[in-house]
Amino acid sequence: MRTFALTLHVWRQKSAKDGGRFAEYKAPNVSEHMSFLEMLDVVNQDLIAKGDDPIAFDHDCREGICGMCGFMVNGSAHGPHRGTTVCQLHMRHFQDGEELWLEPWRSAAFPIVKDLAVDRSALDRIIAAGGFISVPTGSAVDGNATPVPKVDAELSMDAAACIGCGACVAMCPNASAALFTSAKIGHLGLLPQGQPERHDRALKMVAQANVEGFGHCTSVGECEAVCPKQIPITFIARMNRDFLDAVIHERPQSDRGGSG
Amino acid sequence: MDLDSRIPEGPIEKKWDTRRFDMKLVNPANKRKYTVIVVGSGLAGGAAAASMAELGYNVLNFCYQDSPRRAHSIAAQGGINAAKNYQNDGDSVWRLFYDTVKGGDYRAREANVYRLAQISVNIIDQCVAQGVPFAREYGGTLSNRSFGGAQVSRTFYARGQTGQQLLLGAYQALERQIGAGKVKMFPRTEMLDVVTVDGVARGIIARNLSTGKIEAYAADAVVLATGGYGNMFYLSTNAKGCSATAIWRAHKRGAYFANPCFTQIHPTCIPVAGEFQSKLTLMSESLRNDGRIWVPTKKGDERKPGDIPEAERDYYLERRYPAFGNLVPRDVASRAAKLCCDEGRGVGPGGRGVYLDFSDSIGRLGAGTIRERYGNLFDMYERITGEDPYTVPMRIYPAIHYTMGGLWVDYNLQSTIPGMFVGGEANFSDHGANRLGASALMQGLADGYFILPLTVGNYLAQTTGPKVDTTHAAFQDALKGVNATTSKLLGIKGKRTVDSFHRELGKLMWENCGMARNEAGLKDALQKIPALREEFWKNVTIPGVGAEMNQELEKAGRVADFLELAELFATDALERKESCGGHFREESHTPDGEALRDDDGYCYAAAWEYKGPKERQVLHKESLAFEHVHLTQRSYK
Ligand SMILES: Cc1cc2nc3c(=O)[nH]c(=O)nc-3n(C[C@H](O)[C@H](O)[C@H](O)COP(=O)(O)OP(=O)(O)OC[C@H]3O[C@@H](n4cnc5c(N)ncnc54)[C@H](O)[C@@H]3O)c2cc1C
Ligand code: FES
């Protein structure tokens, strides 16, 4: 088993209100079998033993699926390995003596909570604006009543794989949430069940993303490169088409409800 | 208090209909006058919160993650069962019921399981309508796969991310209600106590994990859907934040805790790699459909797997259980793996591993088909171990995965605290002593979408007590208590980290209360746990203060609760001298080493009542009657 040493420069910030700075730490005994977060666990145990405040970072499943973890490693969201969340990034990809700079997601829409942990509730509000199919419990037809072509189901699943981690926003020079938003619009819009609200959904979700202060997409493509689920930017094109369609076909009644 | 399970009268097929008809209803216009607290946003909590809001109730929903979408249900991989019989292979509500009761080794309540099987079909319909992208056949119909413990294909799945997709369905329904103002969401907020007024649940105390602020919340009913407590073992497949805190604190307020020792050990997890290991990763059970499990026939065989000829491999599950082969239930598969490793035939570093080999199916179906079925799992394995499972067999070993035990609930999912309901993995209700694969997602959604919204409504329709708010003395007392505990933890300033205690507890539990248990080991655990707990309260160190994000403080509270629950766990395991399902007492086995139940002595659910910090808990028994699935020794041969 290979073990080696790293130097970490970690962004420390007590809360959104405080200023932040980089602090330097040594990780002297890193095993190649550790995950990145396990490496930080060990650093934190040492900090606690010395009576210092451990580095705060978000994480939960440590399996790359909950979307809770995420920070920048040397300027790259979730670190250097493609298609991988930082909790699934293993230390065998690093070399002895490397210096690593760890920073939180940077975006006006993601205020810092502490150190590497940020507030991503803006993403939830984009979903609340229209990222759903309105089907109250109990009102569904039989699961096989509507056949769904396999290719559509598969493509829909490609988009639905989004874990909502926010890496796309963090990496985008415009801090745009286009990949995130388009993944939901693509997931639901590719299924027959998602058709009735397809236009409304695009309008409302895009509008909410603007309200939250996310930037516009200028097709830089950094988001796709760091997405741990490798969701392609073709979904952004799909979203733009739904959005345009919606603007052209907008039925102003839809929002106001009936008069009776 | 008597343990009244409130099972409806009449034939089993009609019980749920009968109960639904007998329930009191809240008039649609009155629903908005009621507030329900739902703690948990997983399949059970998220579905319940969304569905109750759709009905018109005001819902306050809590989770400890930064978004409800991250509840641990997200990690479920393999699939969800439903008795749709779309494959025309002889499935039915009755067969799913039968399989689940048998799989649970006859320690579940028949009436609940039957209802679960009935509702399973509605769940799939609901999820499809929400846009869950289940796997499909070329004709556009839904695909199914088979899963451990069943001989029909009734498992619906979305690649290896079924839990994620089901949870996103529930989460989107929840967000719709948040947008509509019917649900108020409290993410990053951890419940630390239940508040009762005159013995009835009226609210909770919770800590905002970003600011550290501890606050009280009042409601007309409380639902706990806070998941399982497998993390007591430190290393488990659960997410790092999963804990017993919500249900344990409710237990201390009067909710009985049922069958705490019923734990599920999952046979197919990636083995431990080193001392720094922080959690274990599951490789979905669905892999057992196409993978063959084996170890070398010789002890201490150090050759590479590819160099071991066919004749020197022991496909021990296929050999011992020809009818079910690699698809035997989890408890059976886990113990068989342990046995091989105990014999010195384990593989990989430390000898705690067995092979899960896909070479036959890759030969038969091609790597493309295998990639389509399990691609993301193979990738995950490769990311973690650095080995390519398309060319080298996976190494797997059992790990703690699920807890069948939980708060005792009646047929309406109400705990022994009136007004407090419990759903999902947090309750004990449907899986007996062993849960079948793909049945937890089913249970979580059955509870959340279809049972709790009705049974909570039935309760509300009959409540007569006055409205209370958080100025009531009971809330103020509970707040004081939680604040005092927090200050106490922060004030210890000892020498050991929270994690060091958690690891020590986990190791102790794995060794003494894990896959095989015996009297001496359990008694030893009962000596060591209180001593460790005492040391914790004297010597733990938590940096920082309470009025900020403090992840060590969060962990400390959870570990403190595990240290108490562990003792009840071992007590329960010692008390139950039989073997059943995941609870294997070495003293009780058949001549060929299978778990041997003792139906005369132990055909009951053990529900424990908390009596105070120094008192022994009192055991109440709910005896179980098996009128439809007759008690027989399980056999998968
Ligand atoms: C890796 C893995 C794979 C699995 N695969 C399958 C599968 O293929 N099929 C299957 O049927 N089952 C599977 N299971 C089991 C299944 O996923 C779980 O049993 C089920 O999802 C639990 O759902 P739940 O709603 O009860 O709880 P959870 O999803 O665990 O949700 C708990 C919720 O409670 C909240 N919470 C907890 N404590 C507190 C507190 N004190 N205060 C506030 N909030 C709190 C959490 O934030 C969360 O929102 C798997 C489990 C694991 C670990
Ligand atoms: S911790 Fe869940 S995705 Fe990393």
PDB file of N, CA and C in Angstrom, chain B residues 313-370:
ATOM      1  N   ARG B 313     -12.794 -24.247  -7.510  1.00  0.00           N
ATOM      2  CA  ARG B 313     -13.642 -23.154  -7.032  1.00  0.00           C
ATOM      3  C   ARG B 313     -14.867 -23.749  -6.359  1.00  0.00           C
ATOM      4  N   ASP B 314     -15.286 -23.136  -5.288  1.00  0.00           N
ATOM      5  CA  ASP B 314     -16.488 -23.598  -4.602  1.00  0.00           C
ATOM      6  C   ASP B 314     -17.584 -22.535  -4.770  1.00  0.00           C
ATOM      7  N   TYR B 315     -18.528 -22.809  -5.655  1.00  0.00           N
ATOM      8  CA  TYR B 315     -19.697 -21.923  -5.805  1.00  0.00           C
ATOM      9  C   TYR B 315     -20.658 -22.330  -4.703  1.00  0.00           C
ATOM     10  N   TYR B 316     -20.344 -21.854  -3.491  1.00  0.00           N
ATOM     11  CA  TYR B 316     -20.962 -22.454  -2.306  1.00  0.00           C
ATOM     12  C   TYR B 316     -22.462 -22.223  -2.201  1.00  0.00           C
ATOM     13  N   LEU B 317     -22.978 -21.122  -2.725  1.00  0.00           N
ATOM     14  CA  LEU B 317     -24.429 -20.915  -2.640  1.00  0.00           C
ATOM     15  C   LEU B 317     -25.160 -21.860  -3.588  1.00  0.00           C
ATOM     16  N   GLU B 318     -24.603 -22.002  -4.790  1.00  0.00           N
ATOM     17  CA  GLU B 318     -25.225 -22.923  -5.762  1.00  0.00           C
ATOM     18  C   GLU B 318     -25.165 -24.359  -5.243  1.00  0.00           C
ATOM     19  N   ARG B 319     -24.066 -24.653  -4.534  1.00  0.00           N
ATOM     20  CA  ARG B 319     -23.911 -26.012  -4.008  1.00  0.00           C
ATOM     21  C   ARG B 319     -24.880 -26.271  -2.855  1.00  0.00           C
ATOM     22  N   ARG B 320     -24.974 -25.311  -1.933  1.00  0.00           N
ATOM     23  CA  ARG B 320     -25.780 -25.571  -0.738  1.00  0.00           C
ATOM     24  C   ARG B 320     -27.266 -25.334  -0.946  1.00  0.00           C
ATOM     25  N   TYR B 321     -27.604 -24.415  -1.865  1.00  0.00           N
ATOM     26  CA  TYR B 321     -29.020 -24.057  -2.059  1.00  0.00           C
ATOM     27  C   TYR B 321     -29.375 -24.161  -3.533  1.00  0.00           C
ATOM     28  N   PRO B 322     -29.466 -25.386  -4.060  1.00  0.00           N
ATOM     29  CA  PRO B 322     -29.658 -25.523  -5.511  1.00  0.00           C
ATOM     30  C   PRO B 322     -30.919 -24.817  -6.027  1.00  0.00           C
ATOM     31  N   ALA B 323     -31.989 -24.738  -5.267  1.00  0.00           N
ATOM     32  CA  ALA B 323     -33.219 -24.126  -5.789  1.00  0.00           C
ATOM     33  C   ALA B 323     -33.069 -22.623  -5.983  1.00  0.00           C
ATOM     34  N   PHE B 324     -32.454 -21.936  -5.041  1.00  0.00           N
ATOM     35  CA  PHE B 324     -32.322 -20.481  -5.126  1.00  0.00           C
ATOM     36  C   PHE B 324     -30.924 -20.044  -5.559  1.00  0.00           C
ATOM     37  N   GLY B 325     -29.946 -20.885  -5.347  1.00  0.00           N
ATOM     38  CA  GLY B 325     -28.579 -20.580  -5.767  1.00  0.00           C
ATOM     39  C   GLY B 325     -28.089 -19.239  -5.252  1.00  0.00           C
ATOM     40  N   ASN B 326     -27.587 -18.416  -6.166  1.00  0.00           N
ATOM     41  CA  ASN B 326     -27.048 -17.116  -5.756  1.00  0.00           C
ATOM     42  C   ASN B 326     -28.128 -16.152  -5.305  1.00  0.00           C
ATOM     43  N   LEU B 327     -29.395 -16.528  -5.445  1.00  0.00           N
ATOM     44  CA  LEU B 327     -30.486 -15.617  -5.078  1.00  0.00           C
ATOM     45  C   LEU B 327     -31.125 -15.950  -3.729  1.00  0.00           C
ATOM     46  N   VAL B 328     -30.434 -16.641  -2.858  1.00  0.00           N
ATOM     47  CA  VAL B 328     -30.985 -16.872  -1.518  1.00  0.00           C
ATOM     48  C   VAL B 328     -31.131 -15.530  -0.807  1.00  0.00           C
ATOM     49  N   PRO B 329     -31.997 -15.452   0.223  1.00  0.00           N
ATOM     50  CA  PRO B 329     -32.132 -14.177   0.928  1.00  0.00           C
ATOM     51  C   PRO B 329     -30.813 -13.717   1.548  1.00  0.00           C
ATOM     52  N   ARG B 330     -30.828 -12.440   1.914  1.00  0.00           N
ATOM     53  CA  ARG B 330     -29.592 -11.796   2.346  1.00  0.00           C
ATOM     54  C   ARG B 330     -28.972 -12.419   3.588  1.00  0.00           C
ATOM     55  N   ASP B 331     -29.803 -12.742   4.561  1.00  0.00           N
ATOM     56  CA  ASP B 331     -29.227 -13.269   5.796  1.00  0.00           C
ATOM     57  C   ASP B 331     -28.501 -14.578   5.514  1.00  0.00           C
ATOM     58  N   VAL B 332     -29.096 -15.409   4.654  1.00  0.00           N
ATOM     59  CA  VAL B 332     -28.499 -16.705   4.333  1.00  0.00           C
ATOM     60  C   VAL B 332     -27.181 -16.501   3.573  1.00  0.00           C
ATOM     61  N   ALA B 333     -27.206 -15.609   2.590  1.00  0.00           N
ATOM     62  CA  ALA B 333     -26.002 -15.356   1.790  1.00  0.00           C
ATOM     63  C   ALA B 333     -24.882 -14.769   2.650  1.00  0.00           C
ATOM     64  N   SER B 334     -25.228 -13.887   3.569  1.00  0.00           N
ATOM     65  CA  SER B 334     -24.212 -13.245   4.408  1.00  0.00           C
ATOM     66  C   SER B 334     -23.537 -14.257   5.316  1.00  0.00           C
ATOM     67  N   ARG B 335     -24.345 -15.075   5.951  1.00  0.00           N
ATOM     68  CA  ARG B 335     -23.757 -16.053   6.871  1.00  0.00           C
ATOM     69  C   ARG B 335     -22.878 -17.048   6.128  1.00  0.00           C
ATOM     70  N   ALA B 336     -23.324 -17.436   4.937  1.00  0.00           N
ATOM     71  CA  ALA B 336     -22.529 -18.390   4.156  1.00  0.00           C
ATOM     72  C   ALA B 336     -21.161 -17.791   3.824  1.00  0.00           C
ATOM     73  N   ALA B 337     -21.116 -16.494   3.513  1.00  0.00           N
ATOM     74  CA  ALA B 337     -19.841 -15.835   3.207  1.00  0.00           C
ATOM     75  C   ALA B 337     -18.954 -15.804   4.445  1.00  0.00           C
ATOM     76  N   LYS B 338     -19.557 -15.474   5.565  1.00  0.00           N
ATOM     77  CA  LYS B 338     -18.788 -15.426   6.823  1.00  0.00           C
ATOM     78  C   LYS B 338     -18.170 -16.794   7.110  1.00  0.00           C
ATOM     79  N   LEU B 339     -18.985 -17.830   6.911  1.00  0.00           N
ATOM     80  CA  LEU B 339     -18.530 -19.191   7.184  1.00  0.00           C
ATOM     81  C   LEU B 339     -17.285 -19.533   6.356  1.00  0.00           C
ATOM     82  N   CYS B 340     -17.348 -19.221   5.049  1.00  0.00           N
ATOM     83  CA  CYS B 340     -16.204 -19.508   4.179  1.00  0.00           C
ATOM     84  C   CYS B 340     -14.962 -18.771   4.670  1.00  0.00           C
ATOM     85  N   CYS B 341     -15.132 -17.515   5.078  1.00  0.00           N
ATOM     86  CA  CYS B 341     -13.978 -16.726   5.514  1.00  0.00           C
ATOM     87  C   CYS B 341     -13.474 -17.234   6.857  1.00  0.00           C
ATOM     88  N   ASP B 342     -14.392 -17.626   7.737  1.00  0.00           N
ATOM     89  CA  ASP B 342     -13.972 -18.206   9.019  1.00  0.00           C
ATOM     90  C   ASP B 342     -13.151 -19.471   8.793  1.00  0.00           C
ATOM     91  N   GLU B 343     -13.485 -20.200   7.729  1.00  0.00           N
ATOM     92  CA  GLU B 343     -12.735 -21.428   7.410  1.00  0.00           C
ATOM     93  C   GLU B 343     -11.374 -21.130   6.789  1.00  0.00           C
ATOM     94  N   GLY B 344     -11.092 -19.861   6.552  1.00  0.00           N
ATOM     95  CA  GLY B 344      -9.800 -19.500   5.960  1.00  0.00           C
ATOM     96  C   GLY B 344      -9.811 -19.509   4.441  1.00  0.00           C
ATOM     97  N   ARG B 345     -11.020 -19.507   3.842  1.00  0.00           N
ATOM     98  CA  ARG B 345     -11.073 -19.539   2.377  1.00  0.00           C
ATOM     99  C   ARG B 345     -11.433 -18.179   1.785  1.00  0.00           C
ATOM    100  N   GLY B 346     -11.413 -17.151   2.629  1.00  0.00           N
ATOM    101  CA  GLY B 346     -11.736 -15.805   2.150  1.00  0.00           C
ATOM    102  C   GLY B 346     -10.634 -15.269   1.245  1.00  0.00           C
ATOM    103  N   VAL B 347     -10.970 -14.278   0.430  1.00  0.00           N
ATOM    104  CA  VAL B 347     -10.002 -13.738  -0.536  1.00  0.00           C
ATOM    105  C   VAL B 347      -9.756 -12.253  -0.291  1.00  0.00           C
ATOM    106  N   GLY B 348      -8.671 -11.754  -0.854  1.00  0.00           N
ATOM    107  CA  GLY B 348      -8.335 -10.334  -0.740  1.00  0.00           C
ATOM    108  C   GLY B 348      -7.594 -10.056   0.558  1.00  0.00           C
ATOM    109  N   PRO B 349      -7.169  -8.782   0.724  1.00  0.00           N
ATOM    110  CA  PRO B 349      -6.392  -8.426   1.910  1.00  0.00           C
ATOM    111  C   PRO B 349      -7.171  -8.754   3.187  1.00  0.00           C
ATOM    112  N   GLY B 350      -6.548  -9.424   4.115  1.00  0.00           N
ATOM    113  CA  GLY B 350      -7.206  -9.752   5.378  1.00  0.00           C
ATOM    114  C   GLY B 350      -8.097 -10.979   5.297  1.00  0.00           C
ATOM    115  N   GLY B 351      -8.323 -11.492   4.091  1.00  0.00           N
ATOM    116  CA  GLY B 351      -9.117 -12.713   3.965  1.00  0.00           C
ATOM    117  C   GLY B 351     -10.593 -12.555   4.279  1.00  0.00           C
ATOM    118  N   ARG B 352     -11.089 -11.310   4.334  1.00  0.00           N
ATOM    119  CA  ARG B 352     -12.515 -11.119   4.566  1.00  0.00           C
ATOM    120  C   ARG B 352     -13.161 -10.688   3.248  1.00  0.00           C
ATOM    121  N   GLY B 353     -13.313 -11.636   2.344  1.00  0.00           N
ATOM    122  CA  GLY B 353     -13.954 -11.323   1.077  1.00  0.00           C
ATOM    123  C   GLY B 353     -14.253 -12.595   0.299  1.00  0.00           C
ATOM    124  N   VAL B 354     -15.248 -12.528  -0.591  1.00  0.00           N
ATOM    125  CA  VAL B 354     -15.529 -13.642  -1.509  1.00  0.00           C
ATOM    126  C   VAL B 354     -15.660 -13.041  -2.912  1.00  0.00           C
ATOM    127  N   TYR B 355     -15.535 -13.881  -3.932  1.00  0.00           N
ATOM    128  CA  TYR B 355     -15.635 -13.357  -5.299  1.00  0.00           C
ATOM    129  C   TYR B 355     -17.076 -13.316  -5.782  1.00  0.00           C
ATOM    130  N   LEU B 356     -17.373 -12.261  -6.537  1.00  0.00           N
ATOM    131  CA  LEU B 356     -18.643 -12.167  -7.260  1.00  0.00           C
ATOM    132  C   LEU B 356     -18.219 -12.024  -8.720  1.00  0.00           C
ATOM    133  N   ASP B 357     -18.431 -13.081  -9.466  1.00  0.00           N
ATOM    134  CA  ASP B 357     -17.743 -13.249 -10.740  1.00  0.00           C
ATOM    135  C   ASP B 357     -18.739 -13.144 -11.912  1.00  0.00           C
ATOM    136  N   PHE B 358     -18.444 -12.268 -12.852  1.00  0.00           N
ATOM    137  CA  PHE B 358     -19.359 -12.050 -13.981  1.00  0.00           C
ATOM    138  C   PHE B 358     -18.880 -12.698 -15.269  1.00  0.00           C
ATOM    139  N   SER B 359     -17.778 -13.464 -15.206  1.00  0.00           N
ATOM    140  CA  SER B 359     -17.209 -13.916 -16.476  1.00  0.00           C
ATOM    141  C   SER B 359     -18.186 -14.800 -17.254  1.00  0.00           C
ATOM    142  N   ASP B 360     -18.957 -15.641 -16.547  1.00  0.00           N
ATOM    143  CA  ASP B 360     -19.919 -16.482 -17.267  1.00  0.00           C
ATOM    144  C   ASP B 360     -20.968 -15.648 -17.992  1.00  0.00           C
ATOM    145  N   SER B 361     -21.544 -14.676 -17.292  1.00  0.00           N
ATOM    146  CA  SER B 361     -22.600 -13.899 -17.951  1.00  0.00           C
ATOM    147  C   SER B 361     -22.042 -12.992 -19.032  1.00  0.00           C
ATOM    148  N   ILE B 362     -20.813 -12.506 -18.847  1.00  0.00           N
ATOM    149  CA  ILE B 362     -20.221 -11.706 -19.923  1.00  0.00           C
ATOM    150  C   ILE B 362     -20.023 -12.595 -21.150  1.00  0.00           C
ATOM    151  N   GLY B 363     -19.601 -13.840 -20.912  1.00  0.00           N
ATOM    152  CA  GLY B 363     -19.462 -14.789 -22.006  1.00  0.00           C
ATOM    153  C   GLY B 363     -20.806 -15.060 -22.692  1.00  0.00           C
ATOM    154  N   ARG B 364     -21.841 -15.178 -21.892  1.00  0.00           N
ATOM    155  CA  ARG B 364     -23.154 -15.560 -22.422  1.00  0.00           C
ATOM    156  C   ARG B 364     -23.868 -14.374 -23.074  1.00  0.00           C
ATOM    157  N   LEU B 365     -23.828 -13.221 -22.418  1.00  0.00           N
ATOM    158  CA  LEU B 365     -24.642 -12.088 -22.871  1.00  0.00           C
ATOM    159  C   LEU B 365     -23.827 -10.988 -23.545  1.00  0.00           C
ATOM    160  N   GLY B 366     -22.527 -11.023 -23.343  1.00  0.00           N
ATOM    161  CA  GLY B 366     -21.679  -9.957 -23.873  1.00  0.00           C
ATOM    162  C   GLY B 366     -21.512  -8.840 -22.856  1.00  0.00           C
ATOM    163  N   ALA B 367     -20.353  -8.178 -22.914  1.00  0.00           N
ATOM    164  CA  ALA B 367     -20.053  -7.118 -21.949  1.00  0.00           C
ATOM    165  C   ALA B 367     -21.053  -5.969 -22.080  1.00  0.00           C
ATOM    166  N   GLY B 368     -21.570  -5.758 -23.325  1.00  0.00           N
ATOM    167  CA  GLY B 368     -22.498  -4.650 -23.553  1.00  0.00           C
ATOM    168  C   GLY B 368     -23.754  -4.778 -22.696  1.00  0.00           C
ATOM    169  N   THR B 369     -24.328  -5.968 -22.682  1.00  0.00           N
ATOM    170  CA  THR B 369     -25.543  -6.176 -21.897  1.00  0.00           C
ATOM    171  C   THR B 369     -25.271  -5.997 -20.415  1.00  0.00           C
ATOM    172  N   ILE B 370     -24.138  -6.514 -19.979  1.00  0.00           N
ATOM    173  CA  ILE B 370     -23.797  -6.377 -18.558  1.00  0.00           C
ATOM    174  C   ILE B 370     -23.605  -4.901 -18.223  1.00  0.00           C
TER     175      ILE B 370
END
